[in-house]
């Protein structure tokens, strides 16, 4: 049996002519086999040099043909190039090729296209197999325990099949952090490829594609603690921003969560990671939004999931306003009933205006503290759910008509001062968010927005003179 190997540059017309002839011989001769190697032009020279060096051959053109003695073993015997192959085929088999130049060029172009498509597919496969780096700061925060299994759910990050989880606790308890790492590994989550722990900021956020920041400042009992706390927050998040600037991917997605100075933290990150687009940093208002939905649901005697479209404006962990102008309620008892998709405006269904104007915002704003007091622990489960909701929408887009509240950098819309991180209504589509433009700003709402803006400006002023 004659076994030949034909190798050449993908865009080489002589390789195209030789391969068509070889295919014809393999189809029509019982003892002739051909193995073809088609290399991209940019890879051809290096491949040819290494192949010839390994076999002790001298050849510099495309294509190259050699014969393998499959029955005897050992290295192949060099036949030569295109002309040598045609001469050998004519002498031994009495067959030649009369392919025109135009056809040779057409086949060469098809070969090049096929090789490039194959290379793109291989690159895509390699990118899928490479783990995506997810960093979680304050990893010993109870929220992290609920968050990790949710992050590894395929519905949350469907385009990231392999995850590398980095657990960061700056100057934290290394033994406790190691215990968390072991516990995460024991979950045996299919998508989780590796877990790392970090207690210092050296090489933090390297190759990060997602960063989730759960940091909370330590409480202080001394005088003027209200000033020292935002300063401590500024110092920590300034370093975070600098590390992201140096090591994170430029399309990183950063979610700031927590109970204090959430908007300020996101603002500090933006200032110290200038090369990363500002749209990649968001402050999470979803937990507060869901707490407001729960109060509406209690008032209307429906499930919290049946209340949608609540908008949270302003300072997420301070002066905020829960806006119901687009809020809808489903499955609510009333004079008019409809299918499960039928809804009514919340403002039409709640007739207790006194409750809306006073108790509603107070109850929504204190809900988290009430949970913490009742359970003697932070409201970690709802925080984790809020983070995952934002990631899911960011990755897969919002449902039609869905509204999400998010702390983002203001560009001056709704008369909000530009440069503030402010919670506004957004919609996700195609891996990015856009602020919803069709929102009615009443005098009352404008007054609430101004109060929130004033508070955020005051927070920024406290840390404005902190030395870098």
GROMACS .gro file of C-alpha atoms in nm:
model
  468
    1UNK     CA    1   0.000   0.000   0.000
    2UNK     CA    2   0.125   0.348  -0.088
    3UNK     CA    3   0.055   0.608   0.178
    4UNK     CA    4   0.140   0.966   0.091
    5UNK     CA    5   0.135   1.284   0.299
    6UNK     CA    6   0.059   1.609   0.118
    7UNK     CA    7   0.116   1.934   0.307
    8UNK     CA    8   0.095   2.290   0.189
    9UNK     CA    9  -0.006   2.651   0.239
   10UNK     CA   10  -0.382   2.700   0.240
   11UNK     CA   11  -0.366   2.973  -0.025
   12UNK     CA   12  -0.125   2.784  -0.253
   13UNK     CA   13  -0.280   2.698  -0.596
   14UNK     CA   14  -0.024   2.419  -0.652
   15UNK     CA   15  -0.134   2.259  -0.323
   16UNK     CA   16  -0.495   2.286  -0.444
   17UNK     CA   17  -0.412   2.110  -0.772
   18UNK     CA   18  -0.211   1.841  -0.595
   19UNK     CA   19  -0.486   1.767  -0.342
   20UNK     CA   20  -0.754   1.729  -0.610
   21UNK     CA   21  -0.529   1.486  -0.798
   22UNK     CA   22  -0.452   1.297  -0.476
   23UNK     CA   23  -0.822   1.271  -0.391
   24UNK     CA   24  -0.888   1.128  -0.739
   25UNK     CA   25  -0.616   0.867  -0.693
   26UNK     CA   26  -0.741   0.766  -0.349
   27UNK     CA   27  -1.095   0.724  -0.482
   28UNK     CA   28  -0.998   0.520  -0.787
   29UNK     CA   29  -0.695   0.318  -0.674
   30UNK     CA   30  -0.735   0.040  -0.414
   31UNK     CA   31  -0.386   0.073  -0.264
   32UNK     CA   32  -0.339   0.448  -0.257
   33UNK     CA   33  -0.408   0.662   0.051
   34UNK     CA   34  -0.341   1.030   0.110
   35UNK     CA   35  -0.320   1.232   0.429
   36UNK     CA   36  -0.347   1.609   0.376
   37UNK     CA   37  -0.211   1.884   0.602
   38UNK     CA   38  -0.337   2.234   0.520
   39UNK     CA   39  -0.154   2.513   0.706
   40UNK     CA   40  -0.248   2.879   0.734
   41UNK     CA   41  -0.001   3.103   0.544
   42UNK     CA   42   0.122   3.267   0.865
   43UNK     CA   43   0.201   2.925   1.016
   44UNK     CA   44   0.343   2.757   0.706
   45UNK     CA   45   0.708   2.863   0.721
   46UNK     CA   46   0.761   2.765   1.084
   47UNK     CA   47   0.574   2.435   1.037
   48UNK     CA   48   0.779   2.346   0.726
   49UNK     CA   49   1.110   2.431   0.893
   50UNK     CA   50   1.034   2.222   1.200
   51UNK     CA   51   0.907   1.927   0.993
   52UNK     CA   52   1.214   1.926   0.769
   53UNK     CA   53   1.448   1.961   1.067
   54UNK     CA   54   1.283   1.668   1.243
   55UNK     CA   55   1.320   1.445   0.936
   56UNK     CA   56   1.651   1.570   0.798
   57UNK     CA   57   1.495   1.705   0.479
   58UNK     CA   58   1.565   2.014   0.272
   59UNK     CA   59   1.256   2.174   0.119
   60UNK     CA   60   1.142   2.537   0.102
   61UNK     CA   61   0.829   2.558  -0.115
   62UNK     CA   62   0.462   2.465  -0.097
   63UNK     CA   63   0.352   2.193  -0.123
   64UNK     CA   64   0.571   1.920   0.021
   65UNK     CA   65   0.501   1.549  -0.039
   66UNK     CA   66   0.648   1.245   0.128
   67UNK     CA   67   0.575   0.877   0.136
   68UNK     CA   68   0.528   0.676   0.452
   69UNK     CA   69   0.624   0.308   0.444
   70UNK     CA   70   0.339   0.189   0.662
   71UNK     CA   71   0.440  -0.179   0.642
   72UNK     CA   72   0.803  -0.123   0.739
   73UNK     CA   73   0.782   0.171   0.982
   74UNK     CA   74   1.050   0.436   1.023
   75UNK     CA   75   1.044   0.792   0.901
   76UNK     CA   76   0.890   0.897   0.570
   77UNK     CA   77   1.079   0.927   0.243
   78UNK     CA   78   1.069   1.274   0.090
   79UNK     CA   79   0.922   1.278  -0.259
   80UNK     CA   80   0.958   1.654  -0.316
   81UNK     CA   81   0.728   1.932  -0.424
   82UNK     CA   82   0.442   1.983  -0.666
   83UNK     CA   83   0.631   1.890  -0.985
   84UNK     CA   84   0.787   1.585  -0.820
   85UNK     CA   85   0.446   1.460  -0.713
   86UNK     CA   86   0.293   1.506  -1.061
   87UNK     CA   87   0.590   1.330  -1.221
   88UNK     CA   88   0.566   1.039  -0.976
   89UNK     CA   89   0.192   0.997  -1.034
   90UNK     CA   90   0.232   1.006  -1.414
   91UNK     CA   91   0.519   0.758  -1.410
   92UNK     CA   92   0.362   0.504  -1.172
   93UNK     CA   93  -0.009   0.539  -1.247
   94UNK     CA   94  -0.020   0.701  -1.593
   95UNK     CA   95  -0.243   0.980  -1.463
   96UNK     CA   96  -0.195   1.357  -1.488
   97UNK     CA   97  -0.397   1.672  -1.416
   98UNK     CA   98  -0.512   1.937  -1.659
   99UNK     CA   99  -0.671   2.171  -1.401
  100UNK     CA  100  -0.685   2.531  -1.518
  101UNK     CA  101  -0.522   2.817  -1.329
  102UNK     CA  102  -0.862   2.975  -1.253
  103UNK     CA  103  -0.987   2.656  -1.086
  104UNK     CA  104  -0.663   2.621  -0.890
  105UNK     CA  105  -0.701   2.976  -0.756
  106UNK     CA  106  -1.067   2.919  -0.667
  107UNK     CA  107  -0.986   2.603  -0.471
  108UNK     CA  108  -0.695   2.777  -0.296
  109UNK     CA  109  -0.928   3.056  -0.183
  110UNK     CA  110  -1.175   2.798  -0.049
  111UNK     CA  111  -0.894   2.619   0.134
  112UNK     CA  112  -0.785   2.943   0.302
  113UNK     CA  113  -1.139   3.026   0.407
  114UNK     CA  114  -1.186   2.677   0.552
  115UNK     CA  115  -0.863   2.695   0.751
  116UNK     CA  116  -0.951   3.039   0.890
  117UNK     CA  117  -1.296   2.920   0.995
  118UNK     CA  118  -1.139   2.619   1.163
  119UNK     CA  119  -0.892   2.841   1.347
  120UNK     CA  120  -1.173   3.071   1.465
  121UNK     CA  121  -1.366   2.771   1.594
  122UNK     CA  122  -1.060   2.639   1.775
  123UNK     CA  123  -0.997   2.980   1.932
  124UNK     CA  124  -1.359   3.002   2.044
  125UNK     CA  125  -1.334   2.655   2.197
  126UNK     CA  126  -1.013   2.750   2.378
  127UNK     CA  127  -1.175   3.065   2.515
  128UNK     CA  128  -1.466   2.860   2.644
  129UNK     CA  129  -1.235   2.615   2.815
  130UNK     CA  130  -1.034   2.891   2.983
  131UNK     CA  131  -1.181   2.982   3.322
  132UNK     CA  132  -1.336   3.324   3.374
  133UNK     CA  133  -1.199   3.499   3.682
  134UNK     CA  134  -1.459   3.612   3.936
  135UNK     CA  135  -1.343   3.811   4.240
  136UNK     CA  136  -1.549   3.854   4.558
  137UNK     CA  137  -1.422   4.092   4.824
  138UNK     CA  138  -1.511   4.059   5.192
  139UNK     CA  139  -1.552   3.689   5.118
  140UNK     CA  140  -1.626   3.602   5.482
  141UNK     CA  141  -1.938   3.819   5.464
  142UNK     CA  142  -2.244   3.592   5.501
  143UNK     CA  143  -2.372   3.716   5.165
  144UNK     CA  144  -2.083   3.536   4.997
  145UNK     CA  145  -2.199   3.198   5.131
  146UNK     CA  146  -2.534   3.235   4.956
  147UNK     CA  147  -2.383   3.395   4.648
  148UNK     CA  148  -2.129   3.132   4.541
  149UNK     CA  149  -2.372   2.848   4.453
  150UNK     CA  150  -2.593   3.096   4.265
  151UNK     CA  151  -2.302   3.226   4.058
  152UNK     CA  152  -2.226   2.873   3.939
  153UNK     CA  153  -2.581   2.822   3.813
  154UNK     CA  154  -2.566   2.797   3.429
  155UNK     CA  155  -2.868   3.030   3.399
  156UNK     CA  156  -2.678   3.318   3.559
  157UNK     CA  157  -2.363   3.322   3.343
  158UNK     CA  158  -2.450   3.099   3.045
  159UNK     CA  159  -2.152   3.215   2.834
  160UNK     CA  160  -1.898   3.134   3.105
  161UNK     CA  161  -1.884   2.754   3.141
  162UNK     CA  162  -1.561   2.747   3.347
  163UNK     CA  163  -1.514   2.970   3.652
  164UNK     CA  164  -1.214   3.054   3.867
  165UNK     CA  165  -1.332   3.199   4.196
  166UNK     CA  166  -1.107   3.440   4.390
  167UNK     CA  167  -1.206   3.496   4.753
  168UNK     CA  168  -1.059   3.820   4.889
  169UNK     CA  169  -1.057   3.921   5.255
  170UNK     CA  170  -0.799   4.198   5.303
  171UNK     CA  171  -0.608   4.142   5.628
  172UNK     CA  172  -0.869   3.880   5.712
  173UNK     CA  173  -0.857   3.554   5.903
  174UNK     CA  174  -0.654   3.325   5.678
  175UNK     CA  175  -0.772   3.012   5.859
  176UNK     CA  176  -1.139   3.105   5.817
  177UNK     CA  177  -1.081   3.193   5.453
  178UNK     CA  178  -0.911   2.860   5.392
  179UNK     CA  179  -1.206   2.686   5.554
  180UNK     CA  180  -1.440   2.868   5.316
  181UNK     CA  181  -1.227   2.759   5.020
  182UNK     CA  182  -1.248   2.396   5.132
  183UNK     CA  183  -1.622   2.422   5.179
  184UNK     CA  184  -1.667   2.570   4.831
  185UNK     CA  185  -1.461   2.289   4.679
  186UNK     CA  186  -1.677   2.037   4.865
  187UNK     CA  187  -1.981   2.169   4.678
  188UNK     CA  188  -1.840   1.988   4.370
  189UNK     CA  189  -1.997   2.245   4.138
  190UNK     CA  190  -1.942   2.132   3.776
  191UNK     CA  191  -1.855   2.478   3.640
  192UNK     CA  192  -1.615   2.571   3.919
  193UNK     CA  193  -1.264   2.495   3.800
  194UNK     CA  194  -1.056   2.652   4.078
  195UNK     CA  195  -1.086   2.848   4.404
  196UNK     CA  196  -0.816   3.085   4.533
  197UNK     CA  197  -0.794   3.286   4.854
  198UNK     CA  198  -0.631   3.627   4.900
  199UNK     CA  199  -0.565   3.836   5.212
  200UNK     CA  200  -0.357   4.118   5.061
  201UNK     CA  201  -0.396   4.348   4.763
  202UNK     CA  202  -0.090   4.224   4.573
  203UNK     CA  203  -0.200   4.117   4.224
  204UNK     CA  204  -0.565   4.164   4.317
  205UNK     CA  205  -0.828   4.152   4.038
  206UNK     CA  206  -0.588   4.008   3.778
  207UNK     CA  207  -0.780   3.902   3.465
  208UNK     CA  208  -1.106   3.977   3.648
  209UNK     CA  209  -1.415   3.957   3.428
  210UNK     CA  210  -1.657   4.000   3.720
  211UNK     CA  211  -1.589   4.174   4.052
  212UNK     CA  212  -1.841   4.172   4.337
  213UNK     CA  213  -1.758   4.399   4.629
  214UNK     CA  214  -1.928   4.326   4.963
  215UNK     CA  215  -1.706   4.541   5.186
  216UNK     CA  216  -1.858   4.718   5.484
  217UNK     CA  217  -1.669   4.973   5.698
  218UNK     CA  218  -1.611   4.888   6.063
  219UNK     CA  219  -1.829   5.090   6.299
  220UNK     CA  220  -1.660   5.345   6.523
  221UNK     CA  221  -1.785   5.484   6.853
  222UNK     CA  222  -1.562   5.792   6.859
  223UNK     CA  223  -1.664   6.146   6.779
  224UNK     CA  224  -1.710   6.242   6.413
  225UNK     CA  225  -1.735   5.875   6.315
  226UNK     CA  226  -1.972   5.983   6.038
  227UNK     CA  227  -1.673   6.150   5.873
  228UNK     CA  228  -1.414   5.880   5.941
  229UNK     CA  229  -1.628   5.600   5.799
  230UNK     CA  230  -1.654   5.744   5.446
  231UNK     CA  231  -1.283   5.830   5.458
  232UNK     CA  232  -1.198   5.467   5.546
  233UNK     CA  233  -1.428   5.353   5.267
  234UNK     CA  234  -1.256   5.591   5.026
  235UNK     CA  235  -0.909   5.459   5.113
  236UNK     CA  236  -1.008   5.096   5.061
  237UNK     CA  237  -1.194   5.153   4.736
  238UNK     CA  238  -0.926   5.383   4.599
  239UNK     CA  239  -0.684   5.091   4.622
  240UNK     CA  240  -0.944   4.861   4.466
  241UNK     CA  241  -0.985   5.099   4.174
  242UNK     CA  242  -0.611   5.122   4.121
  243UNK     CA  243  -0.579   4.743   4.121
  244UNK     CA  244  -0.864   4.708   3.872
  245UNK     CA  245  -0.700   4.968   3.650
  246UNK     CA  246  -0.379   4.764   3.652
  247UNK     CA  247  -0.507   4.408   3.629
  248UNK     CA  248  -0.876   4.365   3.543
  249UNK     CA  249  -1.010   4.308   3.193
  250UNK     CA  250  -1.128   4.629   3.026
  251UNK     CA  251  -1.478   4.483   2.986
  252UNK     CA  252  -1.493   4.379   3.352
  253UNK     CA  253  -1.831   4.401   3.525
  254UNK     CA  254  -1.812   4.548   3.876
  255UNK     CA  255  -2.105   4.530   4.118
  256UNK     CA  256  -2.090   4.722   4.446
  257UNK     CA  257  -2.328   4.591   4.711
  258UNK     CA  258  -2.377   4.650   5.082
  259UNK     CA  259  -2.555   4.861   5.339
  260UNK     CA  260  -2.337   5.173   5.363
  261UNK     CA  261  -2.192   5.424   5.116
  262UNK     CA  262  -2.278   5.205   4.816
  263UNK     CA  263  -2.293   5.498   4.572
  264UNK     CA  264  -1.975   5.652   4.714
  265UNK     CA  265  -1.783   5.324   4.675
  266UNK     CA  266  -1.877   5.299   4.307
  267UNK     CA  267  -1.784   5.664   4.256
  268UNK     CA  268  -1.438   5.611   4.406
  269UNK     CA  269  -1.376   5.308   4.185
  270UNK     CA  270  -1.466   5.509   3.876
  271UNK     CA  271  -1.223   5.786   3.964
  272UNK     CA  272  -0.930   5.547   4.015
  273UNK     CA  273  -0.985   5.316   3.718
  274UNK     CA  274  -1.005   5.575   3.438
  275UNK     CA  275  -0.922   5.342   3.148
  276UNK     CA  276  -1.222   5.118   3.223
  277UNK     CA  277  -1.549   5.243   3.080
  278UNK     CA  278  -1.773   5.396   3.347
  279UNK     CA  279  -2.064   5.176   3.238
  280UNK     CA  280  -1.878   4.872   3.376
  281UNK     CA  281  -1.929   4.995   3.736
  282UNK     CA  282  -2.271   4.974   3.900
  283UNK     CA  283  -2.410   5.003   4.251
  284UNK     CA  284  -2.676   4.747   4.336
  285UNK     CA  285  -3.021   4.882   4.422
  286UNK     CA  286  -3.203   4.556   4.352
  287UNK     CA  287  -3.217   4.449   4.718
  288UNK     CA  288  -3.380   4.778   4.816
  289UNK     CA  289  -3.611   4.752   4.516
  290UNK     CA  290  -3.723   4.405   4.626
  291UNK     CA  291  -3.776   4.524   4.984
  292UNK     CA  292  -4.009   4.793   4.849
  293UNK     CA  293  -4.191   4.532   4.639
  294UNK     CA  294  -4.241   4.320   4.950
  295UNK     CA  295  -4.413   4.610   5.129
  296UNK     CA  296  -4.646   4.671   4.834
  297UNK     CA  297  -4.723   4.298   4.817
  298UNK     CA  298  -4.810   4.292   5.189
  299UNK     CA  299  -5.045   4.586   5.144
  300UNK     CA  300  -5.223   4.429   4.844
  301UNK     CA  301  -5.212   4.071   4.978
  302UNK     CA  302  -5.021   3.929   4.681
  303UNK     CA  303  -4.683   3.764   4.637
  304UNK     CA  304  -4.382   3.999   4.614
  305UNK     CA  305  -4.306   3.847   4.271
  306UNK     CA  306  -4.646   3.978   4.155
  307UNK     CA  307  -4.532   4.338   4.203
  308UNK     CA  308  -4.308   4.470   3.927
  309UNK     CA  309  -4.175   4.801   3.799
  310UNK     CA  310  -4.081   4.968   4.129
  311UNK     CA  311  -3.806   5.227   4.068
  312UNK     CA  312  -3.550   5.322   4.332
  313UNK     CA  313  -3.395   5.666   4.287
  314UNK     CA  314  -3.103   5.830   4.463
  315UNK     CA  315  -2.863   5.721   4.732
  316UNK     CA  316  -2.910   5.345   4.769
  317UNK     CA  317  -2.782   5.332   5.127
  318UNK     CA  318  -2.908   5.678   5.225
  319UNK     CA  319  -3.174   5.917   5.099
  320UNK     CA  320  -3.372   5.733   4.834
  321UNK     CA  321  -3.717   5.744   4.678
  322UNK     CA  322  -3.926   5.441   4.578
  323UNK     CA  323  -4.122   5.552   4.271
  324UNK     CA  324  -4.443   5.365   4.179
  325UNK     CA  325  -4.535   5.546   3.856
  326UNK     CA  326  -4.457   5.235   3.649
  327UNK     CA  327  -4.530   4.974   3.914
  328UNK     CA  328  -4.778   4.701   3.819
  329UNK     CA  329  -4.944   4.431   4.026
  330UNK     CA  330  -5.049   4.088   3.895
  331UNK     CA  331  -5.296   3.837   4.039
  332UNK     CA  332  -5.455   4.102   4.259
  333UNK     CA  333  -5.818   4.071   4.372
  334UNK     CA  334  -6.039   4.343   4.231
  335UNK     CA  335  -6.343   4.423   4.026
  336UNK     CA  336  -6.156   4.337   3.705
  337UNK     CA  337  -5.986   3.999   3.656
  338UNK     CA  338  -5.781   3.868   3.368
  339UNK     CA  339  -5.530   3.600   3.267
  340UNK     CA  340  -5.195   3.562   3.453
  341UNK     CA  341  -5.041   3.825   3.223
  342UNK     CA  342  -5.304   4.085   3.319
  343UNK     CA  343  -5.187   4.360   3.553
  344UNK     CA  344  -5.310   4.681   3.711
  345UNK     CA  345  -5.116   4.994   3.813
  346UNK     CA  346  -5.021   4.978   4.180
  347UNK     CA  347  -5.125   5.339   4.234
  348UNK     CA  348  -5.477   5.251   4.122
  349UNK     CA  349  -5.497   4.954   4.358
  350UNK     CA  350  -5.370   5.122   4.676
  351UNK     CA  351  -5.618   5.381   4.799
  352UNK     CA  352  -5.446   5.448   5.131
  353UNK     CA  353  -5.251   5.760   5.028
  354UNK     CA  354  -5.139   5.828   5.384
  355UNK     CA  355  -4.968   5.487   5.394
  356UNK     CA  356  -4.799   5.552   5.061
  357UNK     CA  357  -4.673   5.896   5.161
  358UNK     CA  358  -4.541   5.802   5.504
  359UNK     CA  359  -4.531   5.438   5.611
  360UNK     CA  360  -4.431   5.286   5.277
  361UNK     CA  361  -4.089   5.450   5.242
  362UNK     CA  362  -4.018   5.408   5.613
  363UNK     CA  363  -4.100   5.037   5.609
  364UNK     CA  364  -3.902   4.975   5.288
  365UNK     CA  365  -3.601   5.164   5.421
  366UNK     CA  366  -3.600   4.985   5.757
  367UNK     CA  367  -3.679   4.636   5.630
  368UNK     CA  368  -3.316   4.522   5.622
  369UNK     CA  369  -3.250   4.645   5.975
  370UNK     CA  370  -3.568   4.474   6.095
  371UNK     CA  371  -3.455   4.145   5.940
  372UNK     CA  372  -3.112   4.178   6.101
  373UNK     CA  373  -3.264   4.252   6.441
  374UNK     CA  374  -3.510   3.964   6.416
  375UNK     CA  375  -3.265   3.703   6.291
  376UNK     CA  376  -2.950   3.839   6.460
  377UNK     CA  377  -2.768   3.830   6.127
  378UNK     CA  378  -2.739   4.042   5.817
  379UNK     CA  379  -2.994   4.009   5.536
  380UNK     CA  380  -2.751   3.806   5.328
  381UNK     CA  381  -2.994   3.591   5.132
  382UNK     CA  382  -3.176   3.886   4.976
  383UNK     CA  383  -2.843   4.059   4.904
  384UNK     CA  384  -2.711   3.755   4.716
  385UNK     CA  385  -3.035   3.728   4.520
  386UNK     CA  386  -3.013   4.095   4.423
  387UNK     CA  387  -2.657   4.058   4.295
  388UNK     CA  388  -2.747   3.753   4.089
  389UNK     CA  389  -3.051   3.930   3.944
  390UNK     CA  390  -2.829   4.212   3.818
  391UNK     CA  391  -2.573   3.969   3.671
  392UNK     CA  392  -2.842   3.763   3.499
  393UNK     CA  393  -2.995   4.072   3.337
  394UNK     CA  394  -2.652   4.210   3.244
  395UNK     CA  395  -2.558   3.882   3.078
  396UNK     CA  396  -2.889   3.786   2.912
  397UNK     CA  397  -3.086   4.111   2.889
  398UNK     CA  398  -3.402   4.240   3.055
  399UNK     CA  399  -3.742   4.093   2.987
  400UNK     CA  400  -3.972   4.311   2.770
  401UNK     CA  401  -4.094   4.603   2.980
  402UNK     CA  402  -3.875   4.510   3.278
  403UNK     CA  403  -3.732   4.793   3.487
  404UNK     CA  404  -3.420   4.755   3.700
  405UNK     CA  405  -3.289   5.014   3.945
  406UNK     CA  406  -2.913   5.061   3.930
  407UNK     CA  407  -2.661   5.307   4.068
  408UNK     CA  408  -2.473   5.440   3.765
  409UNK     CA  409  -2.268   5.745   3.674
  410UNK     CA  410  -2.499   6.037   3.596
  411UNK     CA  411  -2.449   6.233   3.276
  412UNK     CA  412  -2.699   6.501   3.382
  413UNK     CA  413  -3.024   6.329   3.287
  414UNK     CA  414  -3.337   6.405   3.499
  415UNK     CA  415  -3.150   6.717   3.626
  416UNK     CA  416  -2.929   6.493   3.841
  417UNK     CA  417  -2.583   6.653   3.876
  418UNK     CA  418  -2.337   6.496   3.634
  419UNK     CA  419  -2.057   6.295   3.793
  420UNK     CA  420  -2.263   6.147   4.076
  421UNK     CA  421  -2.330   5.775   4.100
  422UNK     CA  422  -2.709   5.783   4.131
  423UNK     CA  423  -2.974   5.511   4.129
  424UNK     CA  424  -3.195   5.541   3.821
  425UNK     CA  425  -3.423   5.310   3.617
  426UNK     CA  426  -3.236   5.113   3.350
  427UNK     CA  427  -3.291   4.832   3.104
  428UNK     CA  428  -3.034   4.571   2.999
  429UNK     CA  429  -2.983   4.467   2.639
  430UNK     CA  430  -2.689   4.315   2.452
  431UNK     CA  431  -2.455   4.309   2.749
  432UNK     CA  432  -2.503   4.674   2.844
  433UNK     CA  433  -2.756   4.893   3.021
  434UNK     CA  434  -2.936   5.210   2.914
  435UNK     CA  435  -3.119   5.462   3.130
  436UNK     CA  436  -3.492   5.463   3.056
  437UNK     CA  437  -3.580   5.803   2.905
  438UNK     CA  438  -3.961   5.797   2.924
  439UNK     CA  439  -3.997   5.870   3.296
  440UNK     CA  440  -4.218   6.145   3.436
  441UNK     CA  441  -4.041   6.367   3.688
  442UNK     CA  442  -4.298   6.539   3.907
  443UNK     CA  443  -4.215   6.829   4.138
  444UNK     CA  444  -4.232   6.595   4.437
  445UNK     CA  445  -3.998   6.343   4.273
  446UNK     CA  446  -3.760   6.620   4.164
  447UNK     CA  447  -3.743   6.739   4.523
  448UNK     CA  448  -3.654   6.385   4.639
  449UNK     CA  449  -3.387   6.355   4.371
  450UNK     CA  450  -3.234   6.685   4.479
  451UNK     CA  451  -3.225   6.574   4.845
  452UNK     CA  452  -3.047   6.251   4.746
  453UNK     CA  453  -2.803   6.442   4.527
  454UNK     CA  454  -2.722   6.682   4.809
  455UNK     CA  455  -2.644   6.391   5.040
  456UNK     CA  456  -2.418   6.226   4.783
  457UNK     CA  457  -2.234   6.554   4.723
  458UNK     CA  458  -2.182   6.587   5.099
  459UNK     CA  459  -2.035   6.234   5.114
  460UNK     CA  460  -1.797   6.313   4.829
  461UNK     CA  461  -1.696   6.640   4.996
  462UNK     CA  462  -1.595   6.453   5.313
  463UNK     CA  463  -1.340   6.247   5.119
  464UNK     CA  464  -1.242   6.514   4.866
  465UNK     CA  465  -0.926   6.613   5.051
  466UNK     CA  466  -0.808   6.266   5.144
  467UNK     CA  467  -0.445   6.240   5.021
  468UNK     CA  468  -0.380   5.985   4.745
   0.00000   0.00000   0.00000
